[in-house]
mmCIF file of C-alpha atoms in Angstrom:
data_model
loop_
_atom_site.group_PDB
_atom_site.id
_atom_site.type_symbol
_atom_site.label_atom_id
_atom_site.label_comp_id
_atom_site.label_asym_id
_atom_site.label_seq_id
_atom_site.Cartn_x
_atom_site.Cartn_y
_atom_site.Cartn_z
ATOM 1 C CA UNK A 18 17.462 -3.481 -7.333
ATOM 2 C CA UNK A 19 14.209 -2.877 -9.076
ATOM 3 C CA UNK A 20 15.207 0.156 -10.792
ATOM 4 C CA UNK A 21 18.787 -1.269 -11.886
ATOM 5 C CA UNK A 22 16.507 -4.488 -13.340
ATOM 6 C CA UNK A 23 13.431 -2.672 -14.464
ATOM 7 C CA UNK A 24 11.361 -5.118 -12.171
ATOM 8 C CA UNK A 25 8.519 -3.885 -10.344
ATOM 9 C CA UNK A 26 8.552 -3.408 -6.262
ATOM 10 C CA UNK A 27 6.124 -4.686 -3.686
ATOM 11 C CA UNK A 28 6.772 -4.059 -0.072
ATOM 12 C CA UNK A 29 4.773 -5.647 2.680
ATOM 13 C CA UNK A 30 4.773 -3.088 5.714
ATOM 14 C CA UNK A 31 4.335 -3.996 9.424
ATOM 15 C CA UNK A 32 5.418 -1.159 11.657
ATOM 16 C CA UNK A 33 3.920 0.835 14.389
ATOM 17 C CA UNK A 34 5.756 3.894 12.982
ATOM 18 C CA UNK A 35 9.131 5.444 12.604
ATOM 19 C CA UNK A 36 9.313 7.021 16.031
ATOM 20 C CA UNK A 37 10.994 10.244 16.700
ATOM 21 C CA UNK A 38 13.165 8.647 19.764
ATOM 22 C CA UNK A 39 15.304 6.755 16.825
ATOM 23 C CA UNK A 40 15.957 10.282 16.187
ATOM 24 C CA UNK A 41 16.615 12.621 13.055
ATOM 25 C CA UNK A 42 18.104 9.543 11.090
ATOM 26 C CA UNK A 43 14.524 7.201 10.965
ATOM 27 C CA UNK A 44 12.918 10.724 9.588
ATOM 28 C CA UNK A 45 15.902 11.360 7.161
ATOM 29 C CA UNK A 46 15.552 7.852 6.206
ATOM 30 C CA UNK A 47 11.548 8.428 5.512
ATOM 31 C CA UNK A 48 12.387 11.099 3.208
ATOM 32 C CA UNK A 49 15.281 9.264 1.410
ATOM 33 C CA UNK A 50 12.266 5.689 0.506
ATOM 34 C CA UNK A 51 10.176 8.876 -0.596
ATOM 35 C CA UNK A 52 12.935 9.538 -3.356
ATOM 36 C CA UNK A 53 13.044 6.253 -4.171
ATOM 37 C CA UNK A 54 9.631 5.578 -4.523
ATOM 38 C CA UNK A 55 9.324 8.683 -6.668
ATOM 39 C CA UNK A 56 12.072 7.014 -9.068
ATOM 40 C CA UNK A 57 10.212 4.113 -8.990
ATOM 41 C CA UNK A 58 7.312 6.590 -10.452
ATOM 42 C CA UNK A 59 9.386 8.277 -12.720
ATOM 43 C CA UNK A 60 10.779 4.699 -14.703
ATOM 44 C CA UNK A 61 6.525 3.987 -14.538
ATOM 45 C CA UNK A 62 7.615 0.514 -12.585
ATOM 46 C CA UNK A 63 4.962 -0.906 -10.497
ATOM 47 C CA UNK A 64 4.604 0.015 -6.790
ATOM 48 C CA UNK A 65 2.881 -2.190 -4.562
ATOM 49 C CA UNK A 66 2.512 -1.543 -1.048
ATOM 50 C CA UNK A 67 0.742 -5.053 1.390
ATOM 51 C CA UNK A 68 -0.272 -3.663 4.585
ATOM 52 C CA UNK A 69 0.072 -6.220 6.903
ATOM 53 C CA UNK A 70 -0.996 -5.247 10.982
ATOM 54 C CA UNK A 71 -0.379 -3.045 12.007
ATOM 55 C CA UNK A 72 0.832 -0.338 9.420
ATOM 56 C CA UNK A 73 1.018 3.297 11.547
ATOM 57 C CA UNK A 74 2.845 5.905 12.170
ATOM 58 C CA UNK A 75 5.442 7.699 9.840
ATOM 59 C CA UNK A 76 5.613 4.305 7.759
ATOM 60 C CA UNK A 77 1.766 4.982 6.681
ATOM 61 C CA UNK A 78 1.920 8.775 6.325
ATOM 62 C CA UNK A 79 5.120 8.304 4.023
ATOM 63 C CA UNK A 80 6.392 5.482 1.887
ATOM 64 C CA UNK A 81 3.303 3.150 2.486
ATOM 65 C CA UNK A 82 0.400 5.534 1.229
ATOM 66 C CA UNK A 83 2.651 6.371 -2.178
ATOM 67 C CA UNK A 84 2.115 3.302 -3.544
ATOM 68 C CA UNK A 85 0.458 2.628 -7.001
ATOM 69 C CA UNK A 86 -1.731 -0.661 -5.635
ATOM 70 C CA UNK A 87 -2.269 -0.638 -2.115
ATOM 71 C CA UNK A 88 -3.835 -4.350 -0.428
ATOM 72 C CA UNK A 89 -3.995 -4.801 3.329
ATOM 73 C CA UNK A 90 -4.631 -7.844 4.914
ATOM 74 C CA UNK A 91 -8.211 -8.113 6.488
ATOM 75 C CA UNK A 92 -8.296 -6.484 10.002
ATOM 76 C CA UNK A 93 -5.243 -5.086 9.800
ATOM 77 C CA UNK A 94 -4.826 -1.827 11.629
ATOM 78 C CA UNK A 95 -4.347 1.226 9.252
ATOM 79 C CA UNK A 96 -3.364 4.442 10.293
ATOM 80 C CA UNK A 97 -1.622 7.501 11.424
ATOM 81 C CA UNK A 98 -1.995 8.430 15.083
ATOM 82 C CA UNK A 99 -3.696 5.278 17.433
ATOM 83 C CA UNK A 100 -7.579 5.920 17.956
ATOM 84 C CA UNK A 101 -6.802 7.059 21.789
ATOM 85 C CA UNK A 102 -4.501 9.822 20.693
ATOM 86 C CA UNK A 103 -7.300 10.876 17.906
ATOM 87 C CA UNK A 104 -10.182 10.456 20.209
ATOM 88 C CA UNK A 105 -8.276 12.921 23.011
ATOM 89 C CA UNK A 106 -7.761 15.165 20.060
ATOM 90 C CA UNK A 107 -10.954 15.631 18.584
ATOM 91 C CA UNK A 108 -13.058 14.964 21.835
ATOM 92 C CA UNK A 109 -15.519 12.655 20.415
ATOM 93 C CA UNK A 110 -15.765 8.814 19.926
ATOM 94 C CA UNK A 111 -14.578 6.819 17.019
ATOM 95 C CA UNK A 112 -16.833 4.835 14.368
ATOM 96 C CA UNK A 113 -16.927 1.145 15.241
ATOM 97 C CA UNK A 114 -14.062 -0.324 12.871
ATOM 98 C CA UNK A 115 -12.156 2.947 12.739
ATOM 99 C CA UNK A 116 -8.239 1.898 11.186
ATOM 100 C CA UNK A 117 -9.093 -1.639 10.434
ATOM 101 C CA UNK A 118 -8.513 -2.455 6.712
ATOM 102 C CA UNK A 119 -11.969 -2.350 5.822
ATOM 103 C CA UNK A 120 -12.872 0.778 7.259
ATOM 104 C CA UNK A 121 -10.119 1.895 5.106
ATOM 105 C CA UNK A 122 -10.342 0.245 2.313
ATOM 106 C CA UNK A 123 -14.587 1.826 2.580
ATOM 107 C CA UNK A 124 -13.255 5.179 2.822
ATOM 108 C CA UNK A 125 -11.068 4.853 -0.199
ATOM 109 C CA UNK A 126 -7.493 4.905 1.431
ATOM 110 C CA UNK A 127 -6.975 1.216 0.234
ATOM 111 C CA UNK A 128 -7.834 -0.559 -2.928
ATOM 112 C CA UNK A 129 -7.630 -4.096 -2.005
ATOM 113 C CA UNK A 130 -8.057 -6.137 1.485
ATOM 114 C CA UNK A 131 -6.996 -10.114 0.657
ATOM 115 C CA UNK A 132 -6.207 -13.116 2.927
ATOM 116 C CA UNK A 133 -2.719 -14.108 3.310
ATOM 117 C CA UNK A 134 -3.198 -17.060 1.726
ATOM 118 C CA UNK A 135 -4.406 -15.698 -1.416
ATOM 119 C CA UNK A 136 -1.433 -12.577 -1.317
ATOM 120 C CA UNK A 137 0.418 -14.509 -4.318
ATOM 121 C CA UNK A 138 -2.356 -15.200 -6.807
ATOM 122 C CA UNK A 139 -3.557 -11.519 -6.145
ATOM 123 C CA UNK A 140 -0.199 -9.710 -6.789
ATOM 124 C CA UNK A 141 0.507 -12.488 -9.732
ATOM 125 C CA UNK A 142 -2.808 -11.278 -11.221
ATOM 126 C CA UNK A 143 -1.583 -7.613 -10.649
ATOM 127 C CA UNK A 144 1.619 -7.720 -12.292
ATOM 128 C CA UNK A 145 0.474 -9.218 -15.492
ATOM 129 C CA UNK A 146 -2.594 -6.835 -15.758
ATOM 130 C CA UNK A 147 0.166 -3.642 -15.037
ATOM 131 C CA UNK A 148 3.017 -4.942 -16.706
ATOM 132 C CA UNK A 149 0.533 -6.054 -19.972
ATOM 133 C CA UNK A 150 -0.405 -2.369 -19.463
ATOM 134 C CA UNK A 151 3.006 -1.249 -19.405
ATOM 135 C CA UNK A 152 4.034 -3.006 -22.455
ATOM 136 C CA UNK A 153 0.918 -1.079 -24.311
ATOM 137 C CA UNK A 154 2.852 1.795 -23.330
ATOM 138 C CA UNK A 155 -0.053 3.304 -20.941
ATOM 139 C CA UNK A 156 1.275 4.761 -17.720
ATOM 140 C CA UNK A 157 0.597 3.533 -14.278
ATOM 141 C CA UNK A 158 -1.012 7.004 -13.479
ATOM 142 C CA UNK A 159 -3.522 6.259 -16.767
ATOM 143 C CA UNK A 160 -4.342 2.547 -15.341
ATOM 144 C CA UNK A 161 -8.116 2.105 -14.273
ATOM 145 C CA UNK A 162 -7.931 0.509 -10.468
ATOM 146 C CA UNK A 163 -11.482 -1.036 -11.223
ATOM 147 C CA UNK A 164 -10.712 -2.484 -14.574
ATOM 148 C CA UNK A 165 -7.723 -4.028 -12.688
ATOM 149 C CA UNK A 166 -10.153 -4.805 -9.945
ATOM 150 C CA UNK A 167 -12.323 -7.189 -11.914
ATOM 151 C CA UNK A 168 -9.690 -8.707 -13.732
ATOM 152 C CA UNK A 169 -8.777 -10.313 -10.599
ATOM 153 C CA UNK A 170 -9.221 -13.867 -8.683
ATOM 154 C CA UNK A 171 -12.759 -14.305 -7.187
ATOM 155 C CA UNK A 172 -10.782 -14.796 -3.899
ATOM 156 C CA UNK A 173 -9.053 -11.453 -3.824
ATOM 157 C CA UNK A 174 -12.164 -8.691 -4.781
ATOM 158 C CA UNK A 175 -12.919 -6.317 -2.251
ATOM 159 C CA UNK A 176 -14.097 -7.934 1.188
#
């Protein structure tokens, strides 16, 4: 739809992963959103990606991490493998906070955490900074994420 209208795409995520008992068809699927993401890329239409908890798995090591905005919702849990499986693996123990939005969103994974209640005024704000930026024909690739950043409501800056 968004590429046959030229509209941008925001997808709001909540999965524990695409798990490999659903078999070779949820990872042939993974690759296929990958595609499409990548003509979302390719027509320079907006990409935004709301992590809502928790966002895991295949879902965060594929089509959720390609996006050209990513927000998550405060506390939400972020991440690839759960903190048991990567404490097992590396045989030490986790930072306090480890996958939650803001530990995230610290280590530069995530650009934005923002309350549901202010989603809409944040991704309203978004899409008329990028598509303003669009229309002065700079690419989405060439768009500052901090200039963006301040241009925002008060309610939706970094927590």
């Amino acid at each position: 739809y968004s590429l046959e209208n030229q509209t941008p795409f925001i997808v709001f995520s909540c999965s524990g992963g695409q798990r490999m008992m659903e078999s070779a068809v949820a990872l042939a699927q993974m690759s296929r959103t990958v595609l499409a993401v990548s003509e979302l890329k390719k027509n320079n239409l907006p990409y935004i990606v709301v992590m809502t908890n928790p966002t895991t798995g295949g879902v965060s090591a594929s089509w959720a991490m390609l996006g050209d905005i990513h927000i998550a919702e405060p506390k939400a849990t972020i991440g690839f493998a759960g903190a048991r499986v990567i404490e097992q693996t590396i045989g030490e123990s986790l930072p306090d906070g480890f996958q939650t939005a803001e530990y995230v969103q610290e280590h530069g994974g995530i650009d934005l955490v923002v309350p549901r209640k202010d989603l809409r005024d944040t991704i309203e704000s978004l899409l008329s900074i990028l598509l303003k930026k669009q229309e002065s024909e700079l690419t989405l690739e060439n768009a500052d994420i901090d200039s963006i950043k301040t241009s925002l409501p008060k309610t939706s800056k970094a927590i």
